Short mmCIF file of C-alpha atoms in Angstrom, two decimals:
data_model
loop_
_atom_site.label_atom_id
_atom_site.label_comp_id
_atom_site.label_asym_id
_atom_site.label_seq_id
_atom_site.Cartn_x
_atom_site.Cartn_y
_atom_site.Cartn_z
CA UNK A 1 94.38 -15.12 -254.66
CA UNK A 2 97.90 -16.62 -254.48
CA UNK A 3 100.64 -14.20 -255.23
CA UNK A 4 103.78 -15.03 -257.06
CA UNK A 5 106.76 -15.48 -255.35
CA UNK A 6 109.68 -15.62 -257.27
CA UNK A 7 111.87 -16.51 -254.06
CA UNK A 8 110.16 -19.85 -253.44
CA UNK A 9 111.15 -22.67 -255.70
CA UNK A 10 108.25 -23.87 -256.48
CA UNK A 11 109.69 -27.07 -258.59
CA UNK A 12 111.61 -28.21 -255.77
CA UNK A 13 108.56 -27.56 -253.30
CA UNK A 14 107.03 -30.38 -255.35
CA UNK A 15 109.78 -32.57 -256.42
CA UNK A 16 109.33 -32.24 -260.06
CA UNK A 17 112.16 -30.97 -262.65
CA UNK A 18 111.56 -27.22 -264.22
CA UNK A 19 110.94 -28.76 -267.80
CA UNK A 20 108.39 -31.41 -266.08
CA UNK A 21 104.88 -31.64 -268.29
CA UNK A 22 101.69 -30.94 -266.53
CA UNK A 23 100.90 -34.47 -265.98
CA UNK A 24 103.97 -35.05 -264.13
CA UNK A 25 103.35 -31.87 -262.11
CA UNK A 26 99.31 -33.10 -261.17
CA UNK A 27 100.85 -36.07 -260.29
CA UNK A 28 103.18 -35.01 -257.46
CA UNK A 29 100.87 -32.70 -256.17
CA UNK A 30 98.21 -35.21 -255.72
CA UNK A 31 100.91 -37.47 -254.30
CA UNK A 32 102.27 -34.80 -251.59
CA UNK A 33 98.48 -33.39 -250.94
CA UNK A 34 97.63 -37.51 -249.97
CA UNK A 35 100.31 -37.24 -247.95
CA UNK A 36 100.08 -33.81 -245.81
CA UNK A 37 96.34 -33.61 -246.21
CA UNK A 38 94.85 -32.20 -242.69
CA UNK A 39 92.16 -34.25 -242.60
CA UNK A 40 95.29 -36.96 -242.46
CA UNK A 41 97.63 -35.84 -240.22
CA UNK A 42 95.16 -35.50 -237.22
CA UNK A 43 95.88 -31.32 -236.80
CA UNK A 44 99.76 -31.56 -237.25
CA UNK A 45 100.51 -27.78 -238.01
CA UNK A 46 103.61 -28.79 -240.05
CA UNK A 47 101.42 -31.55 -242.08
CA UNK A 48 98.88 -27.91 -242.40
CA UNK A 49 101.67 -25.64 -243.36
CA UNK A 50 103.38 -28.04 -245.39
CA UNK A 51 99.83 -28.84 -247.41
CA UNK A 52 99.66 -25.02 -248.43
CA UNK A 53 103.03 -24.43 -249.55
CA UNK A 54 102.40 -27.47 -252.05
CA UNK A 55 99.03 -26.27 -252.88
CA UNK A 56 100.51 -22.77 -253.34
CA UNK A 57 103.13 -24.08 -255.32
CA UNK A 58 101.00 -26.59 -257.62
CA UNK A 59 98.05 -23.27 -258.50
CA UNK A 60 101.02 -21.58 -259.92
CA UNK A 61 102.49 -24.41 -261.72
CA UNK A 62 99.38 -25.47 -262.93
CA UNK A 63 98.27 -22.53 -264.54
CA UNK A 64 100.48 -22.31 -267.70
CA UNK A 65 100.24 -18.51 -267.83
CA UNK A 66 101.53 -18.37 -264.01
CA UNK A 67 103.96 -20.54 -264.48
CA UNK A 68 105.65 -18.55 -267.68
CA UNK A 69 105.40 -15.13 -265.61
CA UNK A 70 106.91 -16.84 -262.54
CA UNK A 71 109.93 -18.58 -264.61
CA UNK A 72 110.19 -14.96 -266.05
CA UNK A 73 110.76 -13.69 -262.51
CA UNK A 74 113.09 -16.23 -261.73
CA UNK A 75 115.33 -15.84 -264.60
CA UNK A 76 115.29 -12.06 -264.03
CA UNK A 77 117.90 -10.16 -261.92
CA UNK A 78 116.22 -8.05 -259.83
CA UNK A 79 118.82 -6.38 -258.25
CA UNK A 80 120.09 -4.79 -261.85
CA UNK A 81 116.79 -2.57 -261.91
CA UNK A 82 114.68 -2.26 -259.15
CA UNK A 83 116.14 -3.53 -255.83
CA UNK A 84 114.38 -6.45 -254.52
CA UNK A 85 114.36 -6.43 -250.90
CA UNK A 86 113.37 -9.37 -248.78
CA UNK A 87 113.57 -8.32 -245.41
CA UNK A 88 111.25 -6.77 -243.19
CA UNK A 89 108.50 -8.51 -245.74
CA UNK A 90 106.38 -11.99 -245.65
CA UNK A 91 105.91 -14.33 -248.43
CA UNK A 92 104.93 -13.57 -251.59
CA UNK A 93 105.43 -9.47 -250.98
CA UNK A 94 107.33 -7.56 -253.52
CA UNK A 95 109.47 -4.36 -253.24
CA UNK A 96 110.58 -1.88 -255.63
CA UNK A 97 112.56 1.49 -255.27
CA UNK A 98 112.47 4.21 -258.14
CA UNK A 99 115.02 4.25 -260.86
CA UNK A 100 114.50 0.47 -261.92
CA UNK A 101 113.51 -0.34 -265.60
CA UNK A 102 110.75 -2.10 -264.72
CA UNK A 103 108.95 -1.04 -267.99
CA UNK A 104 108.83 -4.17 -269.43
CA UNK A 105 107.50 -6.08 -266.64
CA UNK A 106 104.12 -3.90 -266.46
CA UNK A 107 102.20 -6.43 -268.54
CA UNK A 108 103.37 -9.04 -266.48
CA UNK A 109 102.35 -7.21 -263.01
CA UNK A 110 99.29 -5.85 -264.66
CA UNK A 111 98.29 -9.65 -265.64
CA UNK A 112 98.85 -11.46 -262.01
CA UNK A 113 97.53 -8.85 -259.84
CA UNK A 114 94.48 -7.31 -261.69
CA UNK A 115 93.30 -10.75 -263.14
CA UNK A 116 95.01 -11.19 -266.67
CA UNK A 117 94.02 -9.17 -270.55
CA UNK A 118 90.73 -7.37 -270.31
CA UNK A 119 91.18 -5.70 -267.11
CA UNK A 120 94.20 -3.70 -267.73
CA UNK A 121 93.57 -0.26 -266.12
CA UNK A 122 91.64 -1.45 -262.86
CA UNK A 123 94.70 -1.69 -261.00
CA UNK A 124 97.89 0.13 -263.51
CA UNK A 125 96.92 3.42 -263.94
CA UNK A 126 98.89 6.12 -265.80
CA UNK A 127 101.48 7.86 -263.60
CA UNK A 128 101.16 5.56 -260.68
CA UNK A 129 104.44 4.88 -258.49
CA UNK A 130 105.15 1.27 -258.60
CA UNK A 131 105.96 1.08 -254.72
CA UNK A 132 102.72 2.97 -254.09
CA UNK A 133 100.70 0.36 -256.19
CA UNK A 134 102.39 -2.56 -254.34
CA UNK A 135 102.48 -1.13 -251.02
CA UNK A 136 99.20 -0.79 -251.34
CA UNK A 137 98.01 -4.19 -252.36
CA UNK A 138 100.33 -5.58 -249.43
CA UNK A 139 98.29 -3.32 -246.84
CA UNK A 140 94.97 -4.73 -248.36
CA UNK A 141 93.55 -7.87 -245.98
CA UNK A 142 93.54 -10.53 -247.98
CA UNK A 143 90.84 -12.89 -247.90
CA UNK A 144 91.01 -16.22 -247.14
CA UNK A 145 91.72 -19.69 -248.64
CA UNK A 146 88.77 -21.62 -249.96
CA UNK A 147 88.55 -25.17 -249.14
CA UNK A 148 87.01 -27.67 -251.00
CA UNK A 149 85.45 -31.13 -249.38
CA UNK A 150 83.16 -34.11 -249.99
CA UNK A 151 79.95 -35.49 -248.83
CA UNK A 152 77.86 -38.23 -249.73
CA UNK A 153 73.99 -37.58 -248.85
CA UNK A 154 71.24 -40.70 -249.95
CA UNK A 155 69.10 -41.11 -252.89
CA UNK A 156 65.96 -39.92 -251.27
CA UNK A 157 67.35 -36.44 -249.87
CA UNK A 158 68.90 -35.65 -252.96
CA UNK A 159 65.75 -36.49 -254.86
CA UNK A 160 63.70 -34.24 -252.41
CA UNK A 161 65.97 -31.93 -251.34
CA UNK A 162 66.35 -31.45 -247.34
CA UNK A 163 68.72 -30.34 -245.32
CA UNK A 164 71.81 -32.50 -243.58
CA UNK A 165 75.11 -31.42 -241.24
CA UNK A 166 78.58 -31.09 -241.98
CA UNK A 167 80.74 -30.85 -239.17
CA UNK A 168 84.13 -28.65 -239.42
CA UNK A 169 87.45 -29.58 -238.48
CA UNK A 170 86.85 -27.70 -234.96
CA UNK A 171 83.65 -29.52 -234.32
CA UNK A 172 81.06 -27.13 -235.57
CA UNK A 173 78.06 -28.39 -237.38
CA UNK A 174 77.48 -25.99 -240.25
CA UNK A 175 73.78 -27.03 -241.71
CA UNK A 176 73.82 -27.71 -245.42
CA UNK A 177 70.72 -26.98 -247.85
CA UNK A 178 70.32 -29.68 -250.47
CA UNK A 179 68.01 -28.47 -253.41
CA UNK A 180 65.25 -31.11 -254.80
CA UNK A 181 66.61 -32.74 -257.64
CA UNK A 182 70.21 -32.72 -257.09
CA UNK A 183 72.60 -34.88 -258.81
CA UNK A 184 75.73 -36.75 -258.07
CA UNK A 185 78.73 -34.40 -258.75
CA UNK A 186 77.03 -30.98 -257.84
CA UNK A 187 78.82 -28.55 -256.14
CA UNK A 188 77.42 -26.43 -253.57
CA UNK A 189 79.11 -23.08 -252.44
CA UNK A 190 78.77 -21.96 -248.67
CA UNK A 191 80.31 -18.75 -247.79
CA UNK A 192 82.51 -17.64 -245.48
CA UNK A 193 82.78 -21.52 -244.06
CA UNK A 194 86.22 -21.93 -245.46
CA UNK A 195 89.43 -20.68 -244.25
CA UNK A 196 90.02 -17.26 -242.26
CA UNK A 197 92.12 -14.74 -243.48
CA UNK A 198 95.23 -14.34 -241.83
CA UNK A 199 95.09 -10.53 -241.71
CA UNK A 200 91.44 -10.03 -240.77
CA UNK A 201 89.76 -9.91 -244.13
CA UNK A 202 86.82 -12.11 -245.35
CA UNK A 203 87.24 -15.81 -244.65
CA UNK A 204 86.85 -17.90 -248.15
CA UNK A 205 84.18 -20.29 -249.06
CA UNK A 206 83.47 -23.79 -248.50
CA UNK A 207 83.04 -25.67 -251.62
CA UNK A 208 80.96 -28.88 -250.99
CA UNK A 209 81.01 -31.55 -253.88
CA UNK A 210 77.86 -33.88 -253.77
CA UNK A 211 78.18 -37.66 -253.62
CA UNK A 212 74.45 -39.45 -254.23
CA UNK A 213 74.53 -42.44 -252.73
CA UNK A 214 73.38 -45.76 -255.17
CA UNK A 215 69.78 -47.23 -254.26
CA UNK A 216 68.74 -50.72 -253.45
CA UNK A 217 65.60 -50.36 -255.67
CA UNK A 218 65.62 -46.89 -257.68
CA UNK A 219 68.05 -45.55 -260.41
CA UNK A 220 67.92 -41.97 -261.70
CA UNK A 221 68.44 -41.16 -265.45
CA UNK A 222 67.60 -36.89 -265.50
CA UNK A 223 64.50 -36.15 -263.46
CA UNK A 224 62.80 -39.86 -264.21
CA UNK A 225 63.14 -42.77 -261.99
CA UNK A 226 63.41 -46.45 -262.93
CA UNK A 227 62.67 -49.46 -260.93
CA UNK A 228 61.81 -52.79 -261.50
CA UNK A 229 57.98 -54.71 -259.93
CA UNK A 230 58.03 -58.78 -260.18
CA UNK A 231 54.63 -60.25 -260.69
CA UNK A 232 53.90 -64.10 -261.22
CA UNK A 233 52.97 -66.12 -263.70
CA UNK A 234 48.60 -65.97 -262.84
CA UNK A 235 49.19 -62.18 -262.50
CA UNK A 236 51.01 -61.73 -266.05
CA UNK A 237 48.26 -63.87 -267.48
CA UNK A 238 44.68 -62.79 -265.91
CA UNK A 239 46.14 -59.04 -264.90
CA UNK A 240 45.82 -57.54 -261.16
CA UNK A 241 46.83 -54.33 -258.92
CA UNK A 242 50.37 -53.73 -257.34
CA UNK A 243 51.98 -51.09 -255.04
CA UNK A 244 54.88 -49.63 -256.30
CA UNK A 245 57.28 -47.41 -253.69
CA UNK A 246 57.78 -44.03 -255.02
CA UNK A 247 61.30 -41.41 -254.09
CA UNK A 248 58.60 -39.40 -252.31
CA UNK A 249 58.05 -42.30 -249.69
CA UNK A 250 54.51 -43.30 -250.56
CA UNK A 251 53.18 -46.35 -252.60
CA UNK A 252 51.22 -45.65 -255.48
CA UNK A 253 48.46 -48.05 -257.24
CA UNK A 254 49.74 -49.86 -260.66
CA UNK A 255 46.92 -51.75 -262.84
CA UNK A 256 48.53 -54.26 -264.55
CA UNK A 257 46.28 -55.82 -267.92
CA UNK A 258 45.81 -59.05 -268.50
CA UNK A 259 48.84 -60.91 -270.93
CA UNK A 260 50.77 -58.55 -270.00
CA UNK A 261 54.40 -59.46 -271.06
CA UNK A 262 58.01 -59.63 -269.28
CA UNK A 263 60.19 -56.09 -269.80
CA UNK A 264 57.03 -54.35 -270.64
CA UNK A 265 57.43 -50.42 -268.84
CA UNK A 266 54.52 -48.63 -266.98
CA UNK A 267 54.98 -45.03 -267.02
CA UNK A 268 53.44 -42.61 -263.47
CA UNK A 269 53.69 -39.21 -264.83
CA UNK A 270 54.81 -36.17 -262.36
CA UNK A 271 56.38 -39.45 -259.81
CA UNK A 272 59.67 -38.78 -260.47
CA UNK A 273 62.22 -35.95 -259.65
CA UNK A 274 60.92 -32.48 -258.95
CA UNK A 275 63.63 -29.69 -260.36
CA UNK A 276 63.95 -26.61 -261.05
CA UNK A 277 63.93 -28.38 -264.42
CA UNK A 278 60.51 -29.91 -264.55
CA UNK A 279 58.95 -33.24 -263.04
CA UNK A 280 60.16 -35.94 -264.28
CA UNK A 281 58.43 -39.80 -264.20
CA UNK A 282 58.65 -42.32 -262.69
CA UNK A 283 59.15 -45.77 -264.76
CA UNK A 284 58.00 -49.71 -264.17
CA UNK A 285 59.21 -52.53 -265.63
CA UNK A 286 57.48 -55.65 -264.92
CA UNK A 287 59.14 -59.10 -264.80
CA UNK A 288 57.81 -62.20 -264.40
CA UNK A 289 58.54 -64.39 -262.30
CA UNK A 290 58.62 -68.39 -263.09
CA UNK A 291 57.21 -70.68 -260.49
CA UNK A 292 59.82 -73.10 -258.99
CA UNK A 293 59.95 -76.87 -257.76
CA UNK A 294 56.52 -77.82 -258.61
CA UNK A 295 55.14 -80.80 -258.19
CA UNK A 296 54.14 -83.68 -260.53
CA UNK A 297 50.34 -83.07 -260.35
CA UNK A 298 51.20 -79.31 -260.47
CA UNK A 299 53.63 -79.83 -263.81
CA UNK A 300 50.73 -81.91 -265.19
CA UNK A 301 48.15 -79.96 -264.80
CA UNK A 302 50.27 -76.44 -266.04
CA UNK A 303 51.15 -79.03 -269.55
CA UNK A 304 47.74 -79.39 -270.12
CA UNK A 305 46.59 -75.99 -269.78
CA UNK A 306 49.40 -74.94 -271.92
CA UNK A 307 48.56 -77.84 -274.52
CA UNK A 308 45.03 -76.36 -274.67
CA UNK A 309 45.79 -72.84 -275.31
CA UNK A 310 48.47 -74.08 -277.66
CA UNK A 311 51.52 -72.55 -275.96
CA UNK A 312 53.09 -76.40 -276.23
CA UNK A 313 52.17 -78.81 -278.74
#
């Protein structure tokens, strides 16, 4: 959790104006986060430190409700009531001595450190000292930053499920379990992998977001697959037996009937995805294929058949 910190400016942290709109705001983040990314900047520590001050500054901005309480803070002298003191104390601490008038800020303390309305009471409690309640949170390890990242795994693993690598930004391979059936866009939580808290609490979590990769052959609508099976002209006509390649790596036996007709869609029940959803099937749909550059005796001979069975007149 990010705390408020009325002494940073956030605006200027991100270039923006204080009356700038949330789209303007999104967009400079995304702008400075391209820019001082790690991943980018090859393990400069100022790129690092410079990419959470802007994602501090853009969670607070964001959030409408953080961003009213923080402007409130701004606006507010603190020195009337209680006396805000920054020395001796990191970012984003606060400090208050008795005697202040800090009455009408408890909704607004309440709110950003015990999770907003609903909760009031699990952190204010009647009679509590405000510098007890703060110095108290400020002792408390925090925990650490979660960090978000992309992978893109192939058709079949998603489809089956499996296991693949990731490896971390100081070389570790960290082994990621990829349920059967997943889909493009999924995202799968692995904790404690993200960053470590800076005072010795619990590190954060690693939030992986899927990426299936697009198939040569196969295309995935829910748990059913779809693929397409050319057969000639003689098959269409007088019917015969294909092999079809399956997501689970194996070929399976298709009958196809005789006059059987361009776009028409064969149906293998349970040969699609398995989910936690159900098994879905897997689909066929034939085309035919027309026979090219034949020759004269061959054109001849595929009139008259066609004049006989009075496809041609």
């Amino acid at each position: 959790m990010i705390v408020v910190d009325p002494r940073k400016d956030y605006y200027r942290i991100l270039g923006v104006s204080e009356d700038a709109d949330a789209a303007k705001i999104k967009k400079a983040y995304r702008d400075l986060a391209k820019k001082y990314h790690p991943d980018r900047r090859g393990g400069d520590q100022h790129a690092e430190l410079k990419f959470k001050e802007i994602s501090e500054a853009y969670s607070i901005l964001n959030n409408p409700q953080k961003r009213k309480e923080y402007d409130m803070m701004r606006k507010n002298p603190f020195s009337r009531g209680g006396n805000f003191d920054g020395q001796n104390f990191g970012p984003g601490s606060f400090r208050f001595e008795s005697g202040g008038g800090f009455e009408g800020f408890s909704d607004i303390f309440e709110n950003l450190f015990s999770g907003g309305a609903g909760k009031r009471g699990s952190f204010f409690n009647r009679g509590d000292d405000f510098q007890d309640v703060f110095t108290q949170r400020k002792t408390r390890p925090s925990r650490g930053r979660d960090i978000e990242s992309n992978v893109t795994i192939g058709f079949e693993l998603a489809a089956k499920g499996g296991e693949t690598f990731l490896v971390t930004r100081d070389g570790k391979k960290v082994k990621l379990k990829v349920p059967a059936g997943t889909e493009n866009g999924k995202r799968i939580k692995m904790s404690g992998y993200g960053q470590k808290s800076p005072a010795g609490g619990m590190s954060g979590d690693l939030i992986v977001t899927i990426h299936v990769a697009a198939h040569p052959e196969f295309e995935r609508k829910g748990n059913d697959i779809y693929s397409i099976a050319e057969i000639n002209m003689a098959q269409a006509v007088l019917g015969c037996e294909i092999y079809v390649n399956t997501v689970h790596g194996k070929k399976v036996k298709l009958k196809i009937p005789p006059g059987t007709s361009s776009g028409k869609t064969f149906r293998l029940a349970g040969m699609g995805i398995n989910s936690q959803s159900g098994k879905g099937a897997h689909n066929v749909k034939i085309r035919i294929t027309v026979p090219q550059n034949l020759s004269t005796g061959q054109k001849k001979k595929f009139k008259d058949w066609a004049m006989d069975t009075g496809l041609i007149k």
